[in-house]
XYZ file of C-alpha atoms in Angstrom:
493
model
C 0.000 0.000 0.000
C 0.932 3.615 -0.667
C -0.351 6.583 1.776
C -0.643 8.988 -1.460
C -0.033 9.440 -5.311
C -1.114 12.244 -6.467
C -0.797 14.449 -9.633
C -1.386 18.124 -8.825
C -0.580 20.624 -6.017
C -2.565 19.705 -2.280
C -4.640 22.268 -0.962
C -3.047 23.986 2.299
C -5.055 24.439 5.653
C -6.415 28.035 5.263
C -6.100 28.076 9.539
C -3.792 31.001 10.493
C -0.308 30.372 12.400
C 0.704 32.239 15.452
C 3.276 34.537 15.404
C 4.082 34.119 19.149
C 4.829 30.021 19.431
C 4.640 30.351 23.072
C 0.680 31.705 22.931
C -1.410 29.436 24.542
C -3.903 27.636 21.881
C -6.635 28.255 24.657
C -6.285 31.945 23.846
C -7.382 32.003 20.549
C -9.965 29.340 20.147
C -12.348 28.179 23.004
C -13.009 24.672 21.313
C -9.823 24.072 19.295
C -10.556 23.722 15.830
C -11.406 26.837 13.963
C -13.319 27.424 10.690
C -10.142 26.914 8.990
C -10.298 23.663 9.948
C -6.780 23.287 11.636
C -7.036 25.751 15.025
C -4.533 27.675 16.244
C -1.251 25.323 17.122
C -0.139 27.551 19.974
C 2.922 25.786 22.313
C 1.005 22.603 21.287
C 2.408 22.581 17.585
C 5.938 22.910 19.274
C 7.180 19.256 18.162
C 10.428 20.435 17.018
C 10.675 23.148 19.452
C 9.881 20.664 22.143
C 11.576 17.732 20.704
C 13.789 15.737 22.637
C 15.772 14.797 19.664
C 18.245 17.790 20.804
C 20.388 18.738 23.901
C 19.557 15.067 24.703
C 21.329 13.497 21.461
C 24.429 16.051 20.778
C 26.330 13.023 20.088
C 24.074 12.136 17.246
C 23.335 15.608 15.602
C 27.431 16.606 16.267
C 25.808 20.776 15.984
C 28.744 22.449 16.976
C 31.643 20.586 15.259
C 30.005 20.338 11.975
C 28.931 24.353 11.921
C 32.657 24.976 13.093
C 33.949 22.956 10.057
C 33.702 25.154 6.895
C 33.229 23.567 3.502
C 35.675 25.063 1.199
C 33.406 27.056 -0.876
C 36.210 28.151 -3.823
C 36.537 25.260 -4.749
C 32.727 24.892 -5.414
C 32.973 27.905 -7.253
C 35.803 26.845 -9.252
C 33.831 23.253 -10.099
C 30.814 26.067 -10.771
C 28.653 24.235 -8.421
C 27.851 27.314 -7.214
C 27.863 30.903 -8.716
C 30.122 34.188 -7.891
C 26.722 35.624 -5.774
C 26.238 32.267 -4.105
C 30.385 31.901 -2.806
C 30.788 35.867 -2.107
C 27.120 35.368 0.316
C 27.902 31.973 2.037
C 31.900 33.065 2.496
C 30.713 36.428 4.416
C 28.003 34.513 6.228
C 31.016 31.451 7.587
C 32.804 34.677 8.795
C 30.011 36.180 10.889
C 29.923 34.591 14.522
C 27.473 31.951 15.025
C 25.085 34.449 17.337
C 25.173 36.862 14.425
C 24.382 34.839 11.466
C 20.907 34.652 11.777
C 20.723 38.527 11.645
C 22.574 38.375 8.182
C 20.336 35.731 6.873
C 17.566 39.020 7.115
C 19.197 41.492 6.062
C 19.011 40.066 2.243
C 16.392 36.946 2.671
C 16.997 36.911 -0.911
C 20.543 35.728 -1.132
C 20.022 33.696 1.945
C 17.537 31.526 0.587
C 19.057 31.332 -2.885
C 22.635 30.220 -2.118
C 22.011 27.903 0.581
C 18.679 26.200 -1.603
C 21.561 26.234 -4.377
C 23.892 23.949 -2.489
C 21.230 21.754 -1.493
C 19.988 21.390 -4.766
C 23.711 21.334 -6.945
C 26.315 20.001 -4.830
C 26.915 16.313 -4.133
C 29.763 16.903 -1.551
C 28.412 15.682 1.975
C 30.603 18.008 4.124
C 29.065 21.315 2.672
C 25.339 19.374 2.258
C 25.672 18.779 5.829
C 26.787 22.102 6.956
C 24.316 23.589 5.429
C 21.062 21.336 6.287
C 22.673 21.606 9.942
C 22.948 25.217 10.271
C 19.251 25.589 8.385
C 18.114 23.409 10.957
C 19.414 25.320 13.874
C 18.519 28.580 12.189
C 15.057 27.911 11.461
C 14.838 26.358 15.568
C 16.631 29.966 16.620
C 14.454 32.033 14.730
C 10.992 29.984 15.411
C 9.266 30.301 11.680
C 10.169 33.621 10.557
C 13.140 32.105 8.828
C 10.980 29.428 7.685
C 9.173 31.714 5.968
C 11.950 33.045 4.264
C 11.871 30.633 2.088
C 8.401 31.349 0.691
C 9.831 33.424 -2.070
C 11.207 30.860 -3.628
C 8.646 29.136 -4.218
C 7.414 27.807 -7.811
C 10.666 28.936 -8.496
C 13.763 26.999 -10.183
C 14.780 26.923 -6.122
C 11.515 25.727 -4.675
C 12.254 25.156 -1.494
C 10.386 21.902 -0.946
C 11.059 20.240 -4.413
C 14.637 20.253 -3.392
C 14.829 18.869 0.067
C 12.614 16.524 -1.104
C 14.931 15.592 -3.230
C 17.818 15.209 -0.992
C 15.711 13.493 1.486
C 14.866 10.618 -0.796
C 18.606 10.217 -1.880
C 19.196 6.591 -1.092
C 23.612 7.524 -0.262
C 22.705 9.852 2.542
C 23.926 8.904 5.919
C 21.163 8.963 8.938
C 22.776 12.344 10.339
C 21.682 14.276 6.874
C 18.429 12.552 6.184
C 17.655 13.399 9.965
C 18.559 17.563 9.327
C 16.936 17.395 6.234
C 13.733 15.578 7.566
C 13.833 18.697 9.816
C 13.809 21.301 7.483
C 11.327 20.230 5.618
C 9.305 19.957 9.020
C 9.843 23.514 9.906
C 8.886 24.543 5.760
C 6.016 22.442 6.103
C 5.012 24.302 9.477
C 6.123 27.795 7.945
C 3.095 27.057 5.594
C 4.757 26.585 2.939
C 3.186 24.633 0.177
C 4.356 21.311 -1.569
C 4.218 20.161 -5.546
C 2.615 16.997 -6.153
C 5.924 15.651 -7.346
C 7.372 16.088 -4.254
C 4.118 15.160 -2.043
C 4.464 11.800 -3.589
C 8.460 11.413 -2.900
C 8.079 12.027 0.700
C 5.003 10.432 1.104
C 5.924 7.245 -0.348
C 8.994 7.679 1.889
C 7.491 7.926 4.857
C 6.180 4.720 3.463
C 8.849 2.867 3.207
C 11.146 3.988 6.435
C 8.140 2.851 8.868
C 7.466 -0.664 7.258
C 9.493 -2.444 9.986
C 7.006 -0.406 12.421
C 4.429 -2.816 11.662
C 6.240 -5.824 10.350
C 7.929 -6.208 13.952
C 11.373 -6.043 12.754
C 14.256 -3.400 14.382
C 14.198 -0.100 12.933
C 17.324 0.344 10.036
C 17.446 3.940 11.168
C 19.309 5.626 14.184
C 16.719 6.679 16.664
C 17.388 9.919 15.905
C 17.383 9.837 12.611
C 13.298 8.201 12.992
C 12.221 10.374 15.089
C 12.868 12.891 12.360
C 11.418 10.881 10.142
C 8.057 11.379 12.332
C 8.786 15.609 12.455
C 8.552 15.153 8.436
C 5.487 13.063 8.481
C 3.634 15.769 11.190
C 4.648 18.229 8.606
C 2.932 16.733 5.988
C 0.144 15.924 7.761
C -1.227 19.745 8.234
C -3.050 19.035 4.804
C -6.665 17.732 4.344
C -5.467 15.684 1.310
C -2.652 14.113 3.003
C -4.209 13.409 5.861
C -6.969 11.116 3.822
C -4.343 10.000 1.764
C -2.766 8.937 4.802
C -5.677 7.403 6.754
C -6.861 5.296 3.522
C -3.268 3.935 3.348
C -4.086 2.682 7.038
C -1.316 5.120 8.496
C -3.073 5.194 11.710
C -2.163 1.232 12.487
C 1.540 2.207 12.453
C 0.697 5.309 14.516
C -0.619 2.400 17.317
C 2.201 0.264 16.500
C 4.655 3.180 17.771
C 2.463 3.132 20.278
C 2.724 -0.144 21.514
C 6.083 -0.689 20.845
C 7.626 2.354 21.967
C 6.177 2.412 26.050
C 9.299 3.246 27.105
C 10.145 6.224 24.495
C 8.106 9.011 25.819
C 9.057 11.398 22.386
C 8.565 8.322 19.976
C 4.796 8.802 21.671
C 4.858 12.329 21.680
C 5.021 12.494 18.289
C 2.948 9.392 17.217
C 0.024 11.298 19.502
C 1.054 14.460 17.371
C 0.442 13.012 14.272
C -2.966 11.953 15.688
C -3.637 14.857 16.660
C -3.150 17.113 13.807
C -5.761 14.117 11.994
C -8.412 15.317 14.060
C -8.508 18.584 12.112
C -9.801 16.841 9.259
C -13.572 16.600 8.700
C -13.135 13.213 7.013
C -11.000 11.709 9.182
C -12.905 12.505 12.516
C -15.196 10.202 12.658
C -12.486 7.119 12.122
C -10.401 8.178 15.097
C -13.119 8.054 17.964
C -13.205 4.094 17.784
C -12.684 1.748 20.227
C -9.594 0.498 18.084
C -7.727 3.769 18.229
C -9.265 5.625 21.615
C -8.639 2.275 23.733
C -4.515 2.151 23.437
C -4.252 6.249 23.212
C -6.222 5.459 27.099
C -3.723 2.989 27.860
C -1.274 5.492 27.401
C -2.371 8.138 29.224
C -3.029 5.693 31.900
C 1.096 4.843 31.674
C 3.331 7.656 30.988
C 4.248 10.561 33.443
C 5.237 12.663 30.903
C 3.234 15.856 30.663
C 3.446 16.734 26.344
C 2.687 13.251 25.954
C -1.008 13.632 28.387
C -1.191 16.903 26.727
C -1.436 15.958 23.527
C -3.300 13.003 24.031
C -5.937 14.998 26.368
C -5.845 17.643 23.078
C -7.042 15.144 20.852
C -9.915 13.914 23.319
C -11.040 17.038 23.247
C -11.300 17.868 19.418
C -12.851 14.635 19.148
C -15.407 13.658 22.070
C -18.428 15.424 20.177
C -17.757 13.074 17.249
C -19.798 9.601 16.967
C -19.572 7.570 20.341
C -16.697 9.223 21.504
C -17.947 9.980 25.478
C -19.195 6.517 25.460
C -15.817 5.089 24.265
C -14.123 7.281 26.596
C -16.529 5.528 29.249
C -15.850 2.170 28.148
C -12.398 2.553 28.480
C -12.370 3.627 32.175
C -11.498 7.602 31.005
C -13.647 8.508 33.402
C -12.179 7.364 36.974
C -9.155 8.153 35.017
C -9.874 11.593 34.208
C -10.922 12.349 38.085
C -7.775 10.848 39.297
C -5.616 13.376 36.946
C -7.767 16.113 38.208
C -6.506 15.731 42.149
C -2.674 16.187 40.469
C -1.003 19.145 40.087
C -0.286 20.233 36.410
C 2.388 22.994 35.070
C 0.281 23.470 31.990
C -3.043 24.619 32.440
C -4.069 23.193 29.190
C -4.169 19.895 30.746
C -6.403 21.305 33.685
C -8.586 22.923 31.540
C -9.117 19.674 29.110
C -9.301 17.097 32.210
C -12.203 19.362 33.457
C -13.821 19.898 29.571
C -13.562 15.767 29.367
C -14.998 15.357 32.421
C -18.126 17.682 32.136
C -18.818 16.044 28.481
C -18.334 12.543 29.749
C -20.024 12.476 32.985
C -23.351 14.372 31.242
C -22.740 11.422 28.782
C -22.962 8.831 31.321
C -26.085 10.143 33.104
C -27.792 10.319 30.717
C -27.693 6.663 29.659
C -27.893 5.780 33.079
C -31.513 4.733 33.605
C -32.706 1.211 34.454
C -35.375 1.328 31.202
C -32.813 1.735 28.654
C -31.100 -0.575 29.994
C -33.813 -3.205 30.552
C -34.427 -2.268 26.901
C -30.745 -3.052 26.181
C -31.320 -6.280 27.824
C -34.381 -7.572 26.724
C -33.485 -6.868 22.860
C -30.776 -9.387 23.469
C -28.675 -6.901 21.211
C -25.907 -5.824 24.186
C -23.323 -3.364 23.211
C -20.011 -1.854 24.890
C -22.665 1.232 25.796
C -20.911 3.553 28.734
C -24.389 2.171 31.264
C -22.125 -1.492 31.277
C -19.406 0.136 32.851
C -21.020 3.017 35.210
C -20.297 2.416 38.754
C -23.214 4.617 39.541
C -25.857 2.864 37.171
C -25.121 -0.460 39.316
C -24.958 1.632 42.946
C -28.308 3.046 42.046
C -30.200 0.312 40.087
C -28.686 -3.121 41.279
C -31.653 -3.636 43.793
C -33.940 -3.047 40.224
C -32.335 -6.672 38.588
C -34.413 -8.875 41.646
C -37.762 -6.730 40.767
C -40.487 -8.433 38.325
C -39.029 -12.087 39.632
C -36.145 -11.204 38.833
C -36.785 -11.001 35.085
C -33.562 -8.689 33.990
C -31.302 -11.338 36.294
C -32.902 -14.271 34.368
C -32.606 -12.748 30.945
C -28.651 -12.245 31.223
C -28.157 -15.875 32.904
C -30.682 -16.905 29.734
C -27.657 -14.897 27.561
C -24.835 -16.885 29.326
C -26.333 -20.106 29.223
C -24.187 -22.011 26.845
C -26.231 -22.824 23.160
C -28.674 -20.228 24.083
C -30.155 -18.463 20.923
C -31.279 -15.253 20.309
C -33.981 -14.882 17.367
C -32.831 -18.151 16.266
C -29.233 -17.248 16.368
C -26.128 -18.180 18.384
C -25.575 -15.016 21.284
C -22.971 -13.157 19.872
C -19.700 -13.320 21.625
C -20.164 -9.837 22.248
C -23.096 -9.945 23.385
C -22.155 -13.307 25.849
C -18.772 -11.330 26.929
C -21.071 -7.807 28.099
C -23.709 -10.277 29.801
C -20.922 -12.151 31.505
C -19.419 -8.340 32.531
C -23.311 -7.365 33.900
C -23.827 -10.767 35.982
C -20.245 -10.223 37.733
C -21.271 -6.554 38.260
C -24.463 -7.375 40.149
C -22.611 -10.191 41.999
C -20.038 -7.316 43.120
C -23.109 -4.189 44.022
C -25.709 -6.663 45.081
C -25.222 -7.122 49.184
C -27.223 -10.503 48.056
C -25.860 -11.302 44.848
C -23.763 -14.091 45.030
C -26.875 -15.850 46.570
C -29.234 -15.215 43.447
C -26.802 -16.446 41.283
C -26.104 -19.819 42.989
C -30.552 -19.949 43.221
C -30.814 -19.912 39.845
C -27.874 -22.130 39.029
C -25.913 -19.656 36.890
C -22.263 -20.185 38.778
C -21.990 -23.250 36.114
C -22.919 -21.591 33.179
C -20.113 -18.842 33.966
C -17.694 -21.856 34.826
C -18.333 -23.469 30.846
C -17.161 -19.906 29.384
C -14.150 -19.954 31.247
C -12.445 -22.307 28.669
C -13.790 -19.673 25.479
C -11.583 -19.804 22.777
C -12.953 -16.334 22.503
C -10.261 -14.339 24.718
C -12.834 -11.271 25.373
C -15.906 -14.173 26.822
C -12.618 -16.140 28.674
C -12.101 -12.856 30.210
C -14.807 -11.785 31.121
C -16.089 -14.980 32.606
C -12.683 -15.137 34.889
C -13.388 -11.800 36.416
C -17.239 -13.276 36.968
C -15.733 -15.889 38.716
C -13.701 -13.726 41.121
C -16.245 -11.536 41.780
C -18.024 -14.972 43.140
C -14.927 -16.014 45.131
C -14.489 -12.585 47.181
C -18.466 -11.271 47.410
């Protein structure tokens, strides 16, 4: 599968950027998501301002030793790999002093952009490629996206800024220290605004492809950490398109987002930027509705429920929140346990009040959410249909505190019915129960064994304790489950 091929320009997010990076998103749009269809990024966008990848790797990315190394640029004149402008530009800007160069870069924007785009694009020499994708990379980091943005006049031009890292990125001879700086640039371009060819959409995309196979094929990673990880800033950058980010969910993308996820517990900026990536889906209109599912909510939750780092339950507490008015998303969140979660993150003390303010925003939505699906006659309705599903009701410890004395009413005819569900070769409308629908009765019966002050003694009255006993053997893992937590709930109420 490829995430994209296509054949003319993508259309670019209309959503404004920030000109202050450290501006809270929460100032400039109450829900997140503005008619542009993207939202403000704010400090959340930060992922190579906040990346890890730096300080924390110097022996990888090598900063100062390879801007202190000059690459003889007369010589590159003399070969005419670069022009009499290009050398007299890049041999005053070696000269200048590190702190200074940035301020030369804007006096004549111009010149900047052209000469170092013109080594990028002309010279095969890996000493001067790598000086100058290094010190564009730590440029464009020093001077947040204004320098970025430099580079906007060049576009469409013969020195189009993205056709030509593009280029260099898909290079098969380049080592994993100048794919990494050029995977960066192109991140900060991308997240300047500027806009990508198809040509060059499909090169990276395709890419991207191919350097995150071994995510989901289980084997090691060919790359230096590093060197992935800026692999990921590239694919974030791409992903601030509508197109791309369809392209990219009808390639199945998202399954080796939650393969990061899985595999990389332990690497709390591999999951950073996998959550990221998922979050900067959730801008898209078309792809909203295929993130809040159980498949992708329920290990983002497991997650959050695992890592102490605070970007990481940022930006997975972000995403919640662009998403939990789509579909089922409160009751997924319910399913999952989000809720008891959510109120034990709320007695914590957070640096960022983001995270405050969207613990208390999930909250709200999901506890409204579970109330009102919370009454004993949808849920006898539930029952009696035979047709159970993972509603948030199942899972409410205040449905069962308030309504477990309602399953012995009637005879006991809501009791019956789920012990008529568990019984093994019991039909419903002619038809086997469903596992589903067997694993969710199994869940209920153990519930009301746990609330009930009497339940254990109902159950052994109407001879269900053998009927869970059968199910324990399931080949079905969820029903096996389920009917071993049944059981303990027997053993200790």
């Amino acid at each position: 599968e490829v995430f994209l091929v296509l054949t003319a320009p993508a259309k670019v997010d209309p959503s404004p950027l920030l000109s202050q990076p450290w501006q809270s998103s929460r100032a400039n749009s109450s829900s997140g998501i503005n008619s542009g269809g993207m939202g403000d990024f704010g400090d959340r966008q930060a992922l190579l301002e906040e990346s890890e990848t730096y300080g924390s790797a110097e022996a990888f990315w090598n900063t100062k030793e390879i801007r202190g190394r000059k690459p003889n640029w007369q010589s590159l004149r003399d070969a005419k790999r670069i022009d009499d402008a290009a050398y007299e530009w890049l041999t005053r800007f070696c000269r200048e002093p590190l702190h200074t160069q940035l301020a030369i870069c804007s006096e004549d924007s111009s010149k900047f952009c052209q000469s170092f785009l013109a080594v990028l694009r002309d010279v095969s020499q890996q000493e001067a490629l790598l000086y100058v994708a290094t010190t564009l990379d730590e440029l464009m980091k020093e001077g947040n996206r204004q320098t970025a943005a430099m580079f906007k006049q060049m576009e469409g031009t013969a020195y189009d800024p993205i056709s030509i890292v593009a280029t260099l990125i898909t290079d098969k001879e380049n080592d994993d220290l100048l794919l990494a700086r050029s995977c960066n640039v192109a991140g900060h371009l991308f997240q300047a605004g500027l806009q990508a060819q198809g040509e060059s959409v499909t090169k990276l995309m395709d890419f991207v492809r191919r350097e995150t196979e071994w995510v989901q094929k289980g084997t090691e990673c060919r790359r230096k950490m590093q060197s992935f990880l800026a692999i990921l800033n590239l694919l974030a950058g791409l992903l601030r398109d509508n197109t791309r980010r369809v392209a990219f969910m009808n390639a199945n993308g998202t399954k080796m987002l939650l393969s990061l996820l899985q595999r990389q517990t332990n690497n709390p900026q591999m999951l950073y930027q996998a959550c990221y990536c998922f979050w900067l889906l959730s801008y898209c209109p078309e792809v909203r509705s295929k993130l809040a599912e159980m498949a992708v909510i329920a290990p983002l939750v497991h997650v959050l429920k695992g890592t102490q780092k605070e970007k990481v339950i940022r930006m997975i507490l972000a995403l919640f929140v662009n998403l939990i008015d789509t579909a089922d998303m409160k009751g997924i969140l319910s399913v999952c346990g989000a809720q008891r979660l959510l109120d034990s993150m709320k007695q914590r003390s957070w640096s960022d009040e983001d995270i405050t303010n969207d613990i208390d925003s999930l909250l709200t939505k999901v506890a409204t959410n579970v109330e009102a699906m919370s009454t004993f006659d949808e849920y006898s309705k539930e029952v009696l249909s035979g047709e159970l599903e993972w509603t948030p009701i199942h899972k409410s410890g205040v449905f069962w505190e308030k309504n477990v004395h309602k399953f012995v009413e009637k005879d006991q005819q809501i009791l019956r019915v789920l012990i008529q569900l568990i019984t093994p070769g019991a039909q419903v409308d002619g038809a086997r129960v469903q596992d589903k629908v067997l694993a969710i009765a199994l869940h209920d019966v153990g519930e009301f064994v746990r609330a009930h002050p009497a339940g254990k003694k109902y159950i052994n009255q109407l001879d269900a304790k053998r009927h869970i006993m059968t199910h324990l053997t399931s080949p079905v893992s969820a029903v096996s489950k389920e009917a071993l937590t049944c059981v303990q709930k027997l053993m200790v109420h």
